[in-house]
CSV table of C-alpha atoms in Angstrom, one decimal:
chain,number,residue,atom,x,y,z
B,1,UNK,CA,-23.5,36.0,65.0
B,2,UNK,CA,-20.1,37.3,64.1
B,3,UNK,CA,-18.4,35.6,61.2
B,4,UNK,CA,-14.9,36.0,59.8
B,5,UNK,CA,-13.8,34.8,56.4
B,6,UNK,CA,-10.2,34.8,55.0
B,7,UNK,CA,-9.6,35.2,51.3
B,8,UNK,CA,-6.5,35.5,49.1
B,9,UNK,CA,-4.2,33.5,46.9
B,10,UNK,CA,-3.5,29.9,48.0
B,11,UNK,CA,-0.1,29.9,46.4
B,12,UNK,CA,2.6,32.5,46.6
B,13,UNK,CA,6.1,32.4,45.1
B,14,UNK,CA,9.2,32.6,47.3
B,15,UNK,CA,10.4,36.2,47.9
B,16,UNK,CA,7.0,37.6,47.0
B,17,UNK,CA,4.4,39.2,49.2
B,18,UNK,CA,1.6,37.2,50.8
B,19,UNK,CA,-1.7,39.2,50.9
B,20,UNK,CA,-4.8,38.1,52.8
B,21,UNK,CA,-8.1,39.8,53.6
B,22,UNK,CA,-10.5,39.0,56.4
B,23,UNK,CA,-14.1,40.0,55.8
B,24,UNK,CA,-16.2,40.4,59.0
B,25,UNK,CA,-20.0,40.0,59.0
B,26,UNK,CA,-22.5,40.2,61.8
B,27,UNK,CA,-20.6,42.9,63.6
B,28,UNK,CA,-18.5,46.0,63.1
B,29,UNK,CA,-14.7,46.1,63.1
B,30,UNK,CA,-14.9,49.5,64.7
B,31,UNK,CA,-14.3,47.9,68.1
B,32,UNK,CA,-12.0,45.3,69.6
B,33,UNK,CA,-8.6,44.0,68.4
B,34,UNK,CA,-8.3,42.0,65.2
B,35,UNK,CA,-5.6,39.4,64.9
B,36,UNK,CA,-3.9,37.2,62.4
B,37,UNK,CA,-2.7,33.8,63.6
B,38,UNK,CA,-1.1,31.1,61.6
B,39,UNK,CA,-0.5,27.4,62.0
B,40,UNK,CA,2.2,25.2,60.5
B,41,UNK,CA,2.7,21.5,61.0
B,42,UNK,CA,6.1,22.0,62.4
B,43,UNK,CA,5.7,25.0,64.7
B,44,UNK,CA,2.1,24.9,65.8
B,45,UNK,CA,0.2,28.1,66.3
B,46,UNK,CA,1.9,31.4,65.9
B,47,UNK,CA,0.5,34.9,66.6
B,48,UNK,CA,1.4,37.2,63.8
B,49,UNK,CA,-0.1,40.5,65.0
B,50,UNK,CA,-3.1,42.6,65.6
B,51,UNK,CA,-4.7,45.9,64.6
B,52,UNK,CA,-6.9,47.8,67.0
B,53,UNK,CA,-10.0,49.6,65.7
B,54,UNK,CA,-8.2,52.9,66.3
B,55,UNK,CA,-5.6,51.8,63.8
B,56,UNK,CA,-2.7,50.9,66.2
B,57,UNK,CA,-0.8,47.7,65.4
B,58,UNK,CA,1.6,45.3,67.0
B,59,UNK,CA,3.5,42.4,65.5
B,60,UNK,CA,5.4,39.3,66.5
B,61,UNK,CA,9.0,40.3,66.8
B,62,UNK,CA,10.0,37.0,65.2
B,63,UNK,CA,8.7,38.2,61.9
B,64,UNK,CA,11.4,40.9,61.8
B,65,UNK,CA,9.3,43.6,60.3
B,66,UNK,CA,7.9,41.6,57.4
B,67,UNK,CA,4.2,41.8,58.5
B,68,UNK,CA,1.8,44.6,58.1
B,69,UNK,CA,-1.9,44.7,59.1
B,70,UNK,CA,-4.3,47.3,57.9
B,71,UNK,CA,-8.1,47.8,58.0
B,72,UNK,CA,-10.8,49.2,55.8
B,73,UNK,CA,-13.8,50.2,58.0
B,74,UNK,CA,-15.9,51.0,55.0
B,75,UNK,CA,-15.7,47.4,53.8
B,76,UNK,CA,-15.6,45.9,57.4
B,77,UNK,CA,-12.4,44.2,56.5
B,78,UNK,CA,-8.8,44.0,57.7
B,79,UNK,CA,-5.8,42.7,55.8
B,80,UNK,CA,-2.4,41.1,56.2
B,81,UNK,CA,0.7,41.6,54.1
B,82,UNK,CA,3.8,39.4,54.7
B,83,UNK,CA,6.8,40.3,52.6
B,84,UNK,CA,9.8,38.2,51.4
B,85,UNK,CA,8.0,34.9,52.0
B,86,UNK,CA,9.8,31.6,52.2
B,87,UNK,CA,8.7,28.0,52.5
B,88,UNK,CA,8.7,28.5,56.2
B,89,UNK,CA,5.7,30.8,55.8
B,90,UNK,CA,3.6,28.0,54.4
B,91,UNK,CA,0.7,27.7,56.9
B,92,UNK,CA,-3.0,27.9,57.5
B,93,UNK,CA,-3.7,31.6,58.2
B,94,UNK,CA,-6.6,32.5,60.6
B,95,UNK,CA,-8.2,35.9,61.3
B,96,UNK,CA,-9.5,36.2,64.8
B,97,UNK,CA,-11.4,38.7,66.8
B,98,UNK,CA,-9.9,39.5,70.2
B,99,UNK,CA,-12.8,39.8,72.6
B,100,UNK,CA,-11.3,36.9,74.4
B,101,UNK,CA,-10.3,35.5,71.0
B,102,UNK,CA,-13.9,34.6,70.6
B,103,UNK,CA,-14.4,34.4,66.8
B,104,UNK,CA,-12.1,32.7,64.3
B,105,UNK,CA,-12.2,32.4,60.6
B,106,UNK,CA,-12.2,28.9,59.1
B,107,UNK,CA,-8.6,29.5,58.0
B,108,UNK,CA,-6.9,29.6,54.6
B,109,UNK,CA,-4.0,27.5,53.5
B,110,UNK,CA,-1.2,29.4,51.9
B,111,UNK,CA,1.6,27.5,50.2
B,112,UNK,CA,4.9,29.2,49.4
B,113,UNK,CA,6.4,27.5,46.4
B,114,UNK,CA,7.6,28.2,42.9
D,1,UNK,CA,13.1,34.3,72.9
D,2,UNK,CA,10.1,33.6,75.1
D,3,UNK,CA,9.0,29.9,75.2
D,4,UNK,CA,5.7,28.7,76.5
D,5,UNK,CA,5.7,25.0,77.5
D,6,UNK,CA,2.8,22.6,77.7
D,7,UNK,CA,2.8,18.8,78.3
D,8,UNK,CA,3.1,17.2,74.9
D,9,UNK,CA,0.5,14.6,75.6
D,10,UNK,CA,-1.8,13.4,78.4
D,11,UNK,CA,-4.2,10.5,78.7
D,12,UNK,CA,-7.4,10.4,80.8
D,13,UNK,CA,-10.2,8.0,81.3
D,14,UNK,CA,-13.8,8.9,80.5
D,15,UNK,CA,-15.3,10.5,83.6
D,16,UNK,CA,-12.0,11.4,85.0
D,17,UNK,CA,-10.3,14.7,85.8
D,18,UNK,CA,-7.2,16.0,84.1
D,19,UNK,CA,-5.2,19.2,84.4
D,20,UNK,CA,-3.2,20.7,81.6
D,21,UNK,CA,-0.5,23.3,82.4
D,22,UNK,CA,1.2,26.2,80.7
D,23,UNK,CA,4.5,27.5,81.8
D,24,UNK,CA,6.6,30.5,80.8
D,25,UNK,CA,10.3,30.6,80.3
D,26,UNK,CA,10.3,34.1,81.8
D,27,UNK,CA,9.0,32.9,85.2
D,28,UNK,CA,5.7,32.5,87.0
D,29,UNK,CA,2.6,32.9,84.9
D,30,UNK,CA,0.2,35.6,86.4
D,31,UNK,CA,-3.1,37.1,85.6
D,32,UNK,CA,-1.1,39.7,83.8
D,33,UNK,CA,-0.3,37.1,81.1
D,34,UNK,CA,-4.1,36.9,80.4
D,35,UNK,CA,-3.9,33.1,79.8
D,36,UNK,CA,-6.1,31.8,77.0
D,37,UNK,CA,-7.0,28.2,76.3
D,38,UNK,CA,-8.0,26.8,73.0
D,39,UNK,CA,-9.3,23.4,71.8
D,40,UNK,CA,-8.6,22.1,68.3
D,41,UNK,CA,-10.0,19.0,66.7
D,42,UNK,CA,-8.6,17.6,63.4
D,43,UNK,CA,-9.5,19.7,60.4
D,44,UNK,CA,-11.1,22.5,62.5
D,45,UNK,CA,-10.1,25.9,63.5
D,46,UNK,CA,-9.2,26.3,67.2
D,47,UNK,CA,-12.0,27.2,69.5
D,48,UNK,CA,-11.5,29.4,72.5
D,49,UNK,CA,-12.6,27.8,75.8
D,50,UNK,CA,-11.0,30.1,78.4
D,51,UNK,CA,-9.8,33.7,78.3
D,52,UNK,CA,-8.1,35.9,80.8
D,53,UNK,CA,-7.2,33.0,83.2
D,54,UNK,CA,-10.6,31.8,84.1
D,55,UNK,CA,-13.3,33.4,82.0
D,56,UNK,CA,-15.6,31.2,79.9
D,57,UNK,CA,-17.4,31.9,76.7
D,58,UNK,CA,-21.0,31.1,76.3
D,59,UNK,CA,-20.1,27.9,74.5
D,60,UNK,CA,-17.6,26.6,77.0
D,61,UNK,CA,-18.8,23.5,78.7
D,62,UNK,CA,-19.0,23.8,82.5
D,63,UNK,CA,-16.6,20.9,82.9
D,64,UNK,CA,-13.7,23.1,81.7
D,65,UNK,CA,-12.1,25.6,84.1
D,66,UNK,CA,-9.1,27.8,84.1
D,67,UNK,CA,-6.8,28.8,86.9
D,68,UNK,CA,-3.3,29.7,88.0
D,69,UNK,CA,-1.5,26.7,89.7
D,70,UNK,CA,2.0,26.6,91.0
D,71,UNK,CA,3.3,29.4,88.8
D,72,UNK,CA,1.6,28.1,85.7
D,73,UNK,CA,-1.7,28.6,84.0
D,74,UNK,CA,-3.9,25.5,84.2
D,75,UNK,CA,-6.9,24.1,82.4
D,76,UNK,CA,-8.8,21.5,84.3
D,77,UNK,CA,-11.3,19.1,82.7
D,78,UNK,CA,-13.7,17.4,85.1
D,79,UNK,CA,-15.9,14.5,84.1
D,80,UNK,CA,-14.1,14.1,80.8
D,81,UNK,CA,-16.1,13.0,77.8
D,82,UNK,CA,-14.8,11.1,74.7
D,83,UNK,CA,-15.5,14.3,72.6
D,84,UNK,CA,-12.9,16.1,74.7
D,85,UNK,CA,-10.2,14.3,72.9
D,86,UNK,CA,-8.3,17.1,71.0
D,87,UNK,CA,-5.3,19.3,71.0
D,88,UNK,CA,-5.2,22.0,73.6
D,89,UNK,CA,-3.2,25.2,73.3
D,90,UNK,CA,-2.5,28.0,75.7
D,91,UNK,CA,-1.7,31.6,74.8
D,92,UNK,CA,0.1,34.1,77.0
D,93,UNK,CA,0.5,37.9,76.7
D,94,UNK,CA,3.8,39.6,77.2
D,95,UNK,CA,4.8,43.2,77.7
D,96,UNK,CA,5.4,44.9,74.4
D,97,UNK,CA,2.0,43.7,73.4
D,98,UNK,CA,2.7,40.4,71.9
D,99,UNK,CA,1.3,37.0,72.4
D,100,UNK,CA,3.0,33.6,72.5
D,101,UNK,CA,1.4,30.2,72.0
D,102,UNK,CA,2.4,27.0,73.8
D,103,UNK,CA,3.3,24.0,71.8
D,104,UNK,CA,0.0,22.2,72.5
D,105,UNK,CA,-1.1,19.2,74.5
D,106,UNK,CA,-2.6,16.2,72.8
D,107,UNK,CA,-5.3,14.9,75.1
D,108,UNK,CA,-6.3,11.3,74.6
D,109,UNK,CA,-9.5,9.9,76.3
D,110,UNK,CA,-9.0,6.2,76.8
């Protein structure tokens, strides 16, 4: 059974960088696409981007280049960095495997506030 | 900016049938949009029911089905149960390799 678990700070100051890691167990990240998705009360679900196991990445254009996703196959983890955060980036962040978006992490609430 | 539109809310009686739809501001939804459907209950992460238009995961109840209908993606629930009350989201794929979620449909079973 594949399991994903998000980790990282729950509070980030405005203008700083949000950094999250997704640890994958029960399967290797050396296959499939691996996504970050977030959910805010006001805007619903939003796809942030993905990384393919080959290392290729794609991002939501609405984030205007602020997002970056990387992976560490030795740790079976992938990570998200979101720069220059504002209160609008306050959300629950999910990591999700794309084999039909089958496995989701439980989500981590990140609040942007000083 | 691409907008994906779903019915904000629907109500269905137990045992009934209901169809949720997912429309694209760019035109007709096709299999090339690889429509996905998710169910979310309060306090839980979304759960994927349907991927690539009409494919089910092993956990997807048989009463859920996906299709293309009148230029939209559709999720049909037949023989609705009280536990189907939830928020349902669709997700479409667009060229340039990015995905866009719909705003969600709140399904009430009453």
